[in-house]
Every structure is written in structure tokens, then in C-alpha cells.
Coordinates of C-alpha atoms in Angstrom, one line a residue:
M1 CA 0.0 0.0 0.0
M2 CA 1.7 3.2 -1.2
Q3 CA 0.8 6.8 -1.6
A4 CA 3.2 9.2 -3.3
I5 CA 3.8 12.5 -1.3
G6 CA 6.1 15.3 -2.5
G7 CA 9.3 15.9 -0.5
F8 CA 12.6 16.2 -2.3
G9 CA 11.1 14.3 -5.2
R10 CA 10.7 11.0 -3.4
G11 CA 7.6 9.0 -2.6
V12 CA 6.6 8.4 1.0
V13 CA 5.3 4.9 1.7
L14 CA 2.4 5.2 4.2
G15 CA 1.8 1.5 4.4
L16 CA 4.9 -0.5 5.5
G17 CA 3.8 -4.0 4.4
L18 CA 6.4 -4.4 1.7
A19 CA 9.2 -7.0 1.8
L20 CA 12.7 -5.5 2.5
A21 CA 14.4 -4.2 -0.6
A22 CA 18.2 -4.2 -1.1
T23 CA 18.6 -1.2 1.2
G24 CA 16.5 -2.7 3.9
A25 CA 17.7 -4.8 6.9
G26 CA 19.5 -8.1 6.3
A27 CA 18.0 -11.5 6.7
E28 CA 18.9 -11.6 10.4
G29 CA 17.2 -8.3 11.1
V30 CA 18.5 -5.5 13.4
A31 CA 18.8 -5.3 17.2
E32 CA 18.3 -1.6 17.9
T33 CA 14.8 -0.5 18.7
R34 CA 15.6 3.2 18.1
S35 CA 17.7 5.4 15.9
P36 CA 19.9 7.3 16.6
A37 CA 20.9 5.2 19.6
T38 CA 21.6 8.3 21.7
G39 CA 20.0 11.7 22.0
L40 CA 16.5 12.4 20.7
A41 CA 15.2 9.6 18.4
V42 CA 14.0 10.0 14.9
V43 CA 12.4 6.5 15.1
D44 CA 11.7 4.8 18.4
C45 CA 9.9 1.4 18.5
K46 CA 10.0 1.2 22.3
P47 CA 8.6 4.7 23.0
A48 CA 7.8 6.1 26.4
A49 CA 4.4 7.2 27.5
P50 CA 2.1 8.7 26.2
A51 CA 2.9 6.8 23.0
P52 CA 0.7 3.7 22.9
Q53 CA 2.1 0.3 23.2
D54 CA 2.9 -1.6 19.9
S55 CA 3.7 1.6 18.1
C56 CA 6.8 3.5 16.8
T57 CA 7.2 7.3 17.1
L58 CA 8.5 9.1 14.1
R59 CA 10.0 12.6 14.9
I60 CA 11.4 14.4 11.8
P61 CA 14.1 17.0 12.7
P62 CA 13.8 20.5 11.1
L63 CA 15.7 20.8 7.8
H64 CA 14.9 17.1 7.2
A65 CA 12.2 15.6 5.0
R66 CA 10.5 12.3 5.4
G67 CA 11.5 9.8 2.7
D68 CA 10.8 6.1 1.9
M69 CA 9.5 3.9 4.7
R70 CA 9.2 0.1 4.5
G71 CA 9.0 -2.9 6.8
S72 CA 9.2 -6.7 6.9
G73 CA 6.5 -9.1 7.9
A74 CA 3.1 -7.6 8.9
G75 CA 2.0 -4.3 7.4
F76 CA 2.4 -0.9 9.1
S77 CA 0.9 2.5 8.6
F78 CA 2.0 6.0 9.3
I79 CA -0.7 8.0 11.1
R80 CA -1.3 11.6 12.1
P81 CA -3.9 13.1 14.5
S82 CA -6.4 13.4 11.6
D83 CA -6.4 9.6 11.3
S84 CA -9.2 7.8 13.3
R85 CA -6.6 5.3 14.6
F86 CA -4.6 8.1 16.3
P87 CA -5.1 7.7 20.1
A88 CA -7.7 10.3 21.3
A89 CA -5.9 10.7 24.7
V90 CA -2.5 11.6 23.1
L91 CA -1.7 15.2 22.0
P92 CA 0.7 15.1 19.1
S93 CA 2.9 18.1 19.9
A94 CA 3.3 21.2 22.1
T95 CA 5.5 24.3 21.7
M96 CA 6.4 26.7 24.6
L97 CA 7.6 30.1 23.4
L98 CA 10.1 31.5 26.0
V99 CA 10.4 35.2 25.3
D100 CA 13.1 37.4 26.8
R101 CA 11.6 40.6 28.1
T102 CA 14.8 42.5 29.3
P103 CA 15.1 46.0 27.8
G104 CA 18.8 45.9 27.0
P105 CA 21.5 48.3 28.2
G106 CA 19.9 51.7 28.7
G107 CA 16.6 50.5 27.3
A108 CA 18.1 50.1 23.8
R109 CA 15.8 47.2 23.0
K110 CA 12.5 49.0 23.9
P111 CA 12.0 50.7 20.4
F112 CA 11.8 47.2 18.8
I113 CA 9.4 45.6 21.3
R114 CA 6.3 46.3 19.1
F115 CA 8.0 44.8 16.0
E116 CA 9.1 41.8 18.0
K117 CA 5.5 41.2 19.2
E118 CA 4.4 41.3 15.5
L119 CA 7.1 38.7 14.6
V120 CA 6.1 36.3 17.4
E121 CA 2.4 36.6 16.4
R122 CA 3.4 35.8 12.8
L123 CA 5.2 32.6 14.1
I124 CA 2.2 31.5 16.1
G125 CA -0.1 31.9 13.2
A126 CA 2.1 29.6 11.0
L127 CA 2.0 26.7 13.4
P128 CA -0.1 23.6 12.5
P129 CA -3.7 23.8 13.7
Q130 CA -3.4 21.0 16.3
E131 CA -0.2 22.4 17.9
L132 CA -0.5 23.4 21.6
V133 CA 1.1 26.7 22.2
A134 CA 2.1 28.5 25.5
I135 CA 3.9 31.8 26.0
Y136 CA 6.2 32.5 28.9
T137 CA 8.4 35.5 29.5
F138 CA 11.6 35.8 31.6
D139 CA 14.2 38.1 32.9
E140 CA 16.9 37.7 35.7
G141 CA 14.3 37.0 38.4
G142 CA 14.6 33.2 38.2
T143 CA 10.9 32.7 38.0
L144 CA 9.1 32.2 34.7
Q145 CA 6.2 34.6 34.0
P146 CA 3.3 32.8 32.2
L147 CA 1.7 35.1 29.6
V148 CA -0.6 32.5 27.8
P149 CA -1.3 29.0 29.1
F150 CA -1.2 26.0 26.7
T151 CA -3.9 26.4 24.1
D152 CA -4.8 25.2 20.6
L153 CA -6.7 28.4 19.9
R154 CA -4.4 30.5 17.7
Q155 CA -6.2 33.8 18.2
R156 CA -6.1 33.4 22.0
A157 CA -2.3 32.9 21.8
I158 CA -1.8 35.9 19.4
A159 CA -4.0 38.1 21.6
G160 CA -2.0 37.2 24.7
M161 CA 1.1 38.8 23.1
E162 CA -0.5 42.2 23.7
G163 CA 0.3 41.8 27.3
F164 CA 4.1 41.5 26.6
V165 CA 6.1 44.4 28.1
A166 CA 9.8 45.0 28.6
G167 CA 11.0 44.7 32.2
G168 CA 13.8 43.4 34.5
V169 CA 17.5 44.2 34.3
N170 CA 19.6 41.2 33.4
T171 CA 19.1 38.3 30.9
H172 CA 19.6 34.9 32.5
I173 CA 18.8 32.6 29.5
A174 CA 20.1 29.2 30.7
L175 CA 18.6 29.5 34.2
N176 CA 15.1 30.2 32.9
L177 CA 15.4 27.6 30.1
L178 CA 16.0 25.0 32.8
D179 CA 12.8 26.1 34.5
A180 CA 11.0 26.0 31.2
I181 CA 12.2 22.4 30.6
K182 CA 10.8 21.4 34.0
V183 CA 7.4 23.0 33.3
L184 CA 7.1 21.4 29.9
S185 CA 8.2 18.0 31.2
E186 CA 5.1 17.9 33.3
R187 CA 2.9 17.7 30.2
D188 CA 2.9 13.9 30.1
D189 CA 0.0 13.8 27.6
V190 CA 2.1 15.2 24.8
L191 CA 4.0 13.1 22.3
Y192 CA 6.6 15.7 21.1
R193 CA 7.6 18.7 23.3
N194 CA 9.4 21.7 22.0
I195 CA 10.7 25.1 23.3
V196 CA 11.5 28.1 21.1
V197 CA 13.7 30.7 23.0
V198 CA 13.2 34.2 21.7
T199 CA 16.1 36.4 22.9
D200 CA 19.0 38.7 21.9
G201 CA 21.3 35.9 23.2
E202 CA 23.3 38.2 25.6
E203 CA 23.6 35.9 28.6
E204 CA 24.4 37.8 31.8
G205 CA 24.2 34.9 34.2
L206 CA 26.2 31.7 34.4
F207 CA 25.7 28.9 31.8
D208 CA 24.6 25.5 33.1
D209 CA 26.3 22.7 31.2
T210 CA 23.3 20.4 31.9
V211 CA 20.9 22.3 29.6
H212 CA 21.2 19.9 26.6
E213 CA 21.4 16.9 28.9
R214 CA 18.2 17.8 30.7
A215 CA 16.3 18.7 27.5
V216 CA 17.1 15.3 25.9
A217 CA 16.3 13.4 29.1
E218 CA 12.8 15.0 29.0
R219 CA 12.5 14.4 25.2
I220 CA 12.4 18.1 24.6
A221 CA 13.8 19.9 21.5
V222 CA 15.0 23.5 22.0
S223 CA 15.1 25.9 19.1
S224 CA 16.2 29.6 19.2
L225 CA 15.2 32.8 17.4
G226 CA 17.9 35.4 17.8
F227 CA 16.2 38.8 17.8
F228 CA 19.1 41.2 17.4
W229 CA 18.4 44.9 17.8
R230 CA 22.0 46.0 17.5
G231 CA 23.5 47.1 14.2
T232 CA 24.9 44.6 11.7
G233 CA 28.5 43.6 12.4
S234 CA 28.4 44.2 16.2
A235 CA 30.8 41.9 18.2
E236 CA 27.9 41.3 20.7
I237 CA 25.8 39.8 17.9
G238 CA 28.6 37.4 16.9
R239 CA 29.0 36.1 20.4
A240 CA 25.2 35.9 20.8
K241 CA 24.8 33.8 17.6
D242 CA 27.5 31.4 18.7
Y243 CA 25.9 31.1 22.2
L244 CA 22.4 30.4 20.8
D245 CA 23.7 27.9 18.2
T246 CA 26.1 25.9 20.4
R247 CA 24.9 26.3 24.0
I248 CA 21.1 26.6 23.8
T249 CA 19.8 24.9 20.6
T250 CA 19.4 21.1 20.8
P251 CA 21.9 19.4 18.4
G252 CA 20.2 17.8 15.5
F253 CA 16.6 18.6 16.5
G254 CA 16.7 22.3 17.2
L255 CA 16.5 25.1 14.7
T256 CA 18.2 28.4 15.1
T257 CA 17.7 31.6 13.0
T258 CA 19.1 35.1 13.0
V259 CA 16.6 38.0 12.9
M260 CA 18.0 41.5 12.3
L261 CA 15.3 43.8 13.6
R262 CA 16.7 46.9 12.0
N263 CA 15.8 45.6 8.5
R264 CA 12.1 44.9 8.5
T265 CA 12.0 43.1 5.2
Q266 CA 14.8 40.7 6.1
A267 CA 13.4 40.2 9.6
L268 CA 10.0 39.1 8.2
A269 CA 11.6 36.8 5.7
A270 CA 13.8 35.2 8.4
V271 CA 10.8 34.5 10.7
D272 CA 8.7 33.1 7.8
E273 CA 11.6 30.8 6.9
F274 CA 11.9 29.6 10.5
A275 CA 8.2 29.1 10.9
G276 CA 8.0 27.1 7.6
R277 CA 10.8 24.7 8.5
Y278 CA 9.6 24.3 12.1
A279 CA 5.9 23.6 11.1
S280 CA 7.0 21.2 8.3
A281 CA 8.9 19.1 10.8
L282 CA 5.9 19.0 13.1
Q283 CA 3.5 18.0 10.3
Q284 CA 5.8 15.2 9.0
S285 CA 6.0 13.6 12.5
G286 CA 3.6 11.1 13.9
L287 CA 3.1 7.4 14.8
I288 CA 3.9 4.1 12.9
V289 CA 1.4 1.4 13.9
P290 CA 1.0 -2.2 12.8
E291 CA -2.0 -3.2 10.7
G292 CA -3.8 -6.1 12.3
K293 CA -2.1 -8.2 15.0
P294 CA 1.3 -6.9 15.9
E295 CA 4.2 -9.1 14.9
A296 CA 8.0 -8.7 15.1
A297 CA 9.4 -6.9 12.1
D298 CA 12.3 -4.7 10.9
V299 CA 11.3 -1.1 10.1
V300 CA 13.3 1.1 7.8
V301 CA 12.7 4.9 7.6
E302 CA 14.7 7.3 5.4
T303 CA 15.1 11.0 5.8
A304 CA 16.6 13.5 3.4
A305 CA 19.0 15.9 5.2
P306 CA 21.0 18.9 3.9
K307 CA 24.3 17.7 2.4
V308 CA 27.3 19.2 4.2
G309 CA 29.5 21.3 1.8
A310 CA 26.8 21.2 -1.0
P311 CA 24.4 24.1 -0.7
G312 CA 20.9 23.0 -1.9
G313 CA 22.0 19.3 -2.0
T314 CA 20.6 16.5 0.1
A315 CA 21.9 13.3 1.6
T316 CA 19.8 10.2 2.6
I317 CA 20.0 9.0 6.2
T318 CA 18.7 5.5 6.8
H319 CA 17.2 4.5 10.1
R320 CA 16.8 0.7 10.7
V321 CA 15.1 -0.4 13.9
R322 CA 13.5 -3.5 15.3
F323 CA 9.8 -3.6 16.2
E324 CA 8.9 -6.1 18.9
P325 CA 5.2 -6.4 20.0
H326 CA 4.5 -5.8 23.7
K327 CA 4.2 -9.1 25.6
A328 CA 1.8 -9.1 28.5
E329 CA 3.2 -10.4 31.7
A330 CA 1.6 -13.7 32.6
P331 CA 0.4 -14.1 36.2
P332 CA 2.8 -16.2 38.3
A333 CA 1.8 -19.8 38.5
A334 CA 0.3 -21.0 41.8
E335 CA 2.8 -23.1 43.7
P336 CA 1.6 -26.6 44.4
K337 CA 0.7 -27.3 48.0
P338 CA 3.1 -29.7 49.6
E339 CA 1.7 -32.9 51.1
P340 CA 1.8 -32.9 54.9
G341 CA 4.7 -34.9 56.3
L342 CA 4.5 -37.3 59.2
I343 CA 6.4 -37.3 62.5
F344 CA 6.3 -40.5 64.6
G345 CA 3.4 -41.6 62.4
Y346 CA 1.3 -38.4 63.1
P347 CA 0.8 -35.4 60.9
R348 CA 3.5 -32.7 61.2
M349 CA 1.1 -29.9 62.3
W350 CA -0.3 -32.1 65.1
V351 CA 3.1 -32.7 66.6
L352 CA 4.4 -29.1 66.3
G353 CA 1.1 -27.7 67.8
G354 CA 1.2 -30.2 70.7
G355 CA 4.9 -29.3 71.4
A356 CA 4.2 -25.6 71.4
G357 CA 1.3 -26.1 73.9
A358 CA 3.5 -28.2 76.2
M359 CA 6.2 -25.5 76.2
L360 CA 3.7 -22.7 77.0
L361 CA 2.3 -24.8 80.0
L362 CA 5.8 -25.3 81.3
I363 CA 6.5 -21.5 81.2
V364 CA 3.3 -20.8 83.2
L365 CA 4.3 -23.3 85.9
V366 CA 7.8 -21.9 86.3
A367 CA 6.4 -18.3 86.7
L368 CA 3.9 -19.5 89.3
V369 CA 6.7 -21.2 91.4
V370 CA 8.8 -18.0 91.3
F371 CA 5.9 -15.9 92.5
V372 CA 5.1 -18.2 95.5
R373 CA 8.7 -18.3 96.6
R374 CA 8.9 -14.5 96.7
G375 CA 6.0 -14.5 99.2
G376 CA 3.4 -12.9 97.1
D377 CA 3.3 -9.8 99.3
G378 CA 3.6 -7.4 96.4
G379 CA 6.7 -5.7 97.9
E380 CA 9.6 -4.6 95.8
D381 CA 13.2 -5.5 96.5
E382 CA 15.3 -2.5 97.3
L383 CA 18.6 -2.1 95.5
P384 CA 21.5 -0.8 97.5
L385 CA 22.7 2.6 96.5
G386 CA 26.3 3.0 95.6
E387 CA 28.7 6.0 95.4
D388 CA 27.3 7.2 92.1
D389 CA 23.7 7.5 93.3
D390 CA 23.7 11.3 92.7
L391 CA 24.3 10.8 88.9
D392 CA 21.1 11.1 86.7
F393 CA 21.1 9.2 83.5
G394 CA 18.1 10.7 81.9
A395 CA 15.6 10.3 84.7
P396 CA 12.1 11.9 84.2
G397 CA 12.0 15.5 85.1
R398 CA 15.7 15.9 84.9
P399 CA 16.9 16.1 81.3
M400 CA 20.6 15.4 80.4
M401 CA 22.7 18.4 79.6
A402 CA 24.3 18.4 76.2
A403 CA 27.8 19.8 75.7
P404 CA 27.6 23.3 74.3
A405 CA 28.4 23.6 70.6
A406 CA 31.5 25.4 69.7
P407 CA 30.6 28.9 68.2
V408 CA 31.1 29.3 64.5
R409 CA 33.6 32.0 63.7
A410 CA 32.7 34.3 60.8
M411 CA 35.3 34.8 58.1
A412 CA 34.4 38.4 57.8
T413 CA 31.5 40.8 58.2
L414 CA 30.0 43.3 55.7
V415 CA 28.3 46.4 57.2
R416 CA 25.8 48.2 54.9
E417 CA 26.3 51.9 55.0
D418 CA 22.7 52.8 54.4
T419 CA 21.0 50.5 57.0
R420 CA 24.0 49.6 59.3
E421 CA 22.9 45.9 58.8
R422 CA 25.7 43.4 59.5
L423 CA 26.0 40.7 56.9
V424 CA 28.1 37.7 58.1
V425 CA 30.4 36.0 55.6
P426 CA 30.2 32.5 57.0
S427 CA 32.7 30.4 55.1
P428 CA 36.1 30.6 53.4
T429 CA 34.4 30.8 50.0
A430 CA 31.1 32.7 49.9
T431 CA 29.0 33.9 47.0
I432 CA 27.2 37.3 47.1
G433 CA 24.1 38.3 45.2
R434 CA 20.4 38.9 45.1
A435 CA 19.3 35.3 45.1
G436 CA 18.5 33.7 48.4
T437 CA 20.7 30.7 47.6
N438 CA 23.9 32.9 48.0
A439 CA 25.9 32.7 51.3
V440 CA 25.4 36.5 51.6
P441 CA 22.1 37.5 50.0
I442 CA 21.5 41.2 49.2
P443 CA 17.9 41.8 48.1
D444 CA 18.3 44.8 45.8
D445 CA 17.4 45.3 42.1
S446 CA 20.9 46.7 41.3
V447 CA 22.5 43.5 42.5
S448 CA 22.8 40.6 40.1
R449 CA 21.4 37.2 41.1
L450 CA 25.0 35.9 41.4
H451 CA 27.1 39.1 41.7
A452 CA 30.5 38.4 43.3
E453 CA 32.5 35.9 45.3
L454 CA 34.6 36.6 48.5
K455 CA 37.1 33.9 49.5
L456 CA 40.1 33.4 51.8
S457 CA 43.2 33.2 49.7
G458 CA 46.8 33.0 51.0
G459 CA 45.9 34.4 54.4
G460 CA 44.0 37.4 52.9
L461 CA 40.6 38.0 51.4
M462 CA 40.1 38.0 47.6
L463 CA 37.0 39.6 46.0
T464 CA 36.0 38.6 42.5
D465 CA 33.2 39.9 40.2
M466 CA 31.1 37.1 38.7
G467 CA 30.0 38.8 35.6
S468 CA 27.5 41.2 37.2
L469 CA 25.7 43.8 35.1
N470 CA 26.1 46.8 37.4
G471 CA 29.6 46.0 38.6
T472 CA 31.6 45.3 41.8
F473 CA 33.6 48.2 43.4
V474 CA 36.5 48.4 45.9
N475 CA 37.0 51.9 47.4
G476 CA 35.1 53.4 44.5
R477 CA 37.1 51.6 41.7
R478 CA 35.3 49.0 39.6
I479 CA 37.0 45.6 39.5
K480 CA 37.0 42.8 36.9
E481 CA 39.6 40.4 38.2
G482 CA 40.1 39.0 41.7
T483 CA 41.2 41.9 44.0
C484 CA 42.6 41.7 47.5
V485 CA 40.5 43.5 50.2
K486 CA 41.3 44.2 53.8
D487 CA 39.6 45.5 57.0
G488 CA 38.0 48.9 56.5
D489 CA 37.7 48.8 52.7
Q490 CA 34.5 50.1 51.1
I491 CA 32.9 47.5 48.8
G492 CA 30.1 48.2 46.4
F493 CA 27.7 45.8 44.6
G494 CA 25.6 47.8 42.1
Q495 CA 24.2 50.7 44.2
I496 CA 24.8 49.0 47.6
R497 CA 27.8 50.2 49.6
L498 CA 29.3 48.2 52.5
R499 CA 32.3 48.4 54.9
L500 CA 34.4 45.3 55.3
V501 CA 35.2 44.2 58.8
A502 CA 37.9 41.5 58.7
P503 CA 38.8 39.4 61.8

């Protein structure tokens, strides 16, 4: 059963009931149940929930096109949500738009906010009709700000973008992306989960190297739209492009695009190209299910990918996997009841029960004899008191006294000049910043979430700026590298000034 579908000039076989051709699996079949073996899978014949049992998931990466598909043994079909056989309880795909709302240095990004909203609305309108969409915004606060909850109503999502406003100070992309991965992973009814990060790519926090690992573990593909408001050729744009492409976007399954906001025509074309490729990948993905009773078979799926070093050319990638039908676990067989043994010609239970009864009777008799010999007067024997009678080992009404804990000595103290509040630096290495997870938290908007580090080094104290936006100062001078500080020095974090008190 075949049906020709356009895509790089090659037919797509919707029924997989054909015998293997020369490019198929060999006579002995294949052992792998997914391809590729690591990372996100294009074909997975042992998929996790919510994919139904006895099915294979087919997830086409952006820039790829679905090609020939074939199988051995029983027939198979490729199905999409429009097919009556697609499980009603399974949602095919969901996209979370994670939109950076920080205004840029000196508010330089604000003049482009209206245009950015228009571009995001254009992307939403191009997504497939069944795609779930949610919009979250972020800044340096460490908490995602939901703008539009997951919905399949396009107009609702587009209208929600009207509530998008610039705010915050710093851009912490990786921190908020990890939170977005956690939120999206809780949608256990979605087959394919995706995040599109919309940002200028200027990371002002610390990058977490587990971003790709966590996304893949939750079967989430991360793509990025670089909205660049600076002029063409800026060094910041070059660094941001590299950051989004290599540190944020999921290798193989993510799509990254550069959008230069100062050129309206080019920006619209870039977003349209991104939306077209992204939507095409979603529409070509779905489920492969057996026709009739599931039987073991080899499944071959080909995709056409861009050919490296040949612009406009394509290369065929072949994915060979093994489909094994789910085997229901049989209930454990009941163990046969052993025949009762005999002891001295009598059943075993009779002998054991009689012996236990005799032992209990003997114990009762011994207890009665002891009671009679003690006179039965109810008096209690008095124990002689020794030399240690004045010691109390936890008697009621007199609790034991624990040894007092040794006081913890602070490494240093920071005294705020505005409030005179004393901030204790508790350890030889202490982080300082606005987040409550720092050893020395300073809740002020001019202080970065992770602002600086103070540590004991070579008998003295070393202060290091951790890439803060508003700077770290020693006696009025802004520092970049580690700087030695001493008792009485004035230290500044953003707009906050403190006096160092060293022991």
C-alpha cells in the first residue's frame, strides 16, 4: 500500500507492508529499537508514554524531509492526528515560546518591542492547527512569568502577546530555560515537546552545562530565534549567535535563526523561513502502527537531510530499527501445596502444635513457682545505693545536659552603609548576590542574582566579580579580576555600599 507524497522528489510509503528491498535490513534483522541510539530519536519502536504500546514514534528534525519507509512481515501504517486510529488521549505536539523581556542596556531594545511582538504573532499563526502553544516571558528573576497557558486556539495565543512588556534588568537565559524544561516535562500527555527561545542571546548569568542533557532526558527539542536589535557587524551579535547555536539549541533537533530587527524586510523573511521549516517538521512527525495483529518486524525509515558542503544538496539518512510487540506479563503460576509430612506416624502440624502447647504450659508453671517463693506480698526488693547515686542518666523531670556547641567563627562581616545591617560572611568561600541561595544574599534590584565571590586566599581576602551587570567596586574603583581586600575597605555591589570588617 503506497501513496506518493512530495518531498525532495521522493515518494513516501504510508503502508509499510512491503518486503525488504536491497537497502533494507538483512536476513537476520537488526537489534536496535531506536535510531539514533543516543539523544533524541527519529524512530523509536519502544517509545515512552504517552505513546501507545505496539507503536513506533517518528519525529522528523527541522531541515529534514521524510522519505521512503518500509517494513518486513506484517504491514504498518504512518498515522497523524487526523487519522481515526490516532489515540484520542494523546496530544501530538506542544510548543512553549520562551520570550526574553529584558530591555537591554539603557533600554536600547525598547523601540523594537512592538515589532518583536508582531514577529512572534506571525510565528504563532504559522504553526499547525493541532499544535498546543504556550507563551512564557523571563528576565533575571529566576521565575518564569506565564503570559498565555497552553492552548490550541491561535487567536487566543496571538491576543496574549499584547500583554508582553519589557522589564527586568539582566538576561539569564540558561537559568530560565532549565525552569521551562521542568514546566514542559510535566505535560505527560504530549508526544513531542518543543521550546523556542526568543532572545537577543546576551547571557548575563552563568551557563549551566546540563541544559542539553536535561532537555534530551525529558525528550524536549530546544530551538532559538535570535532577535538582534544592534547594528549589523556588532561583536555582541557574533557572540550571541554562537551562544544560541552551540549552547542553547538542541543538536540535530533544534532550529536556530538570526533575525536582524533593523531591516524589516529581512526580519519578516527570516521568521517566515523559520516558521515554515519548524511547522514542516511537526507535520511530518507522527506514529507508525501495525496493521492487524502486531508481529515482530524490521522497520526502515529514510530522511533527506541537507548535504554538508553542498548548498541545496541533500543526503539520505537510513534509520533501521526493530519492532517487537508488547508481551503481556503472565500471572505467576500458583505453587503446588506440599503434602503434609509425618512425625512419629502423626501429621507434622499435630506434633508441632502439641509441642508448642506443652512449652507454654511449662513456662506458666515456672512463673507460678517463682511468685510463690517471693512470698506474694507485692513488695519490691530495694537495691542498695552506691557511690554514684547522685548521677542522673536521663531520669524523668531531669533532662541530660548536652555539651555546648563550639561557636562558628565568621570569616568576615559586611556592614551596609545605608542600613547599618551586619551581613556575616560564614565560610572561606562565599557567593554574594540577590538570590536567596547565596551565602550572603543582598535583596536589591541593582545587585545581580549571582554578583560576586569573596574567599580566603593565602591568608588574605580575595573579592571577584562574577559577571554582574552593574559592577563590583573596591574603594570606588570598579574591578573585573580578583582583588585583595582588607579590613576597612569600602565594597560596592551595584548601588549598595558596605564596609568590610575582617577578623
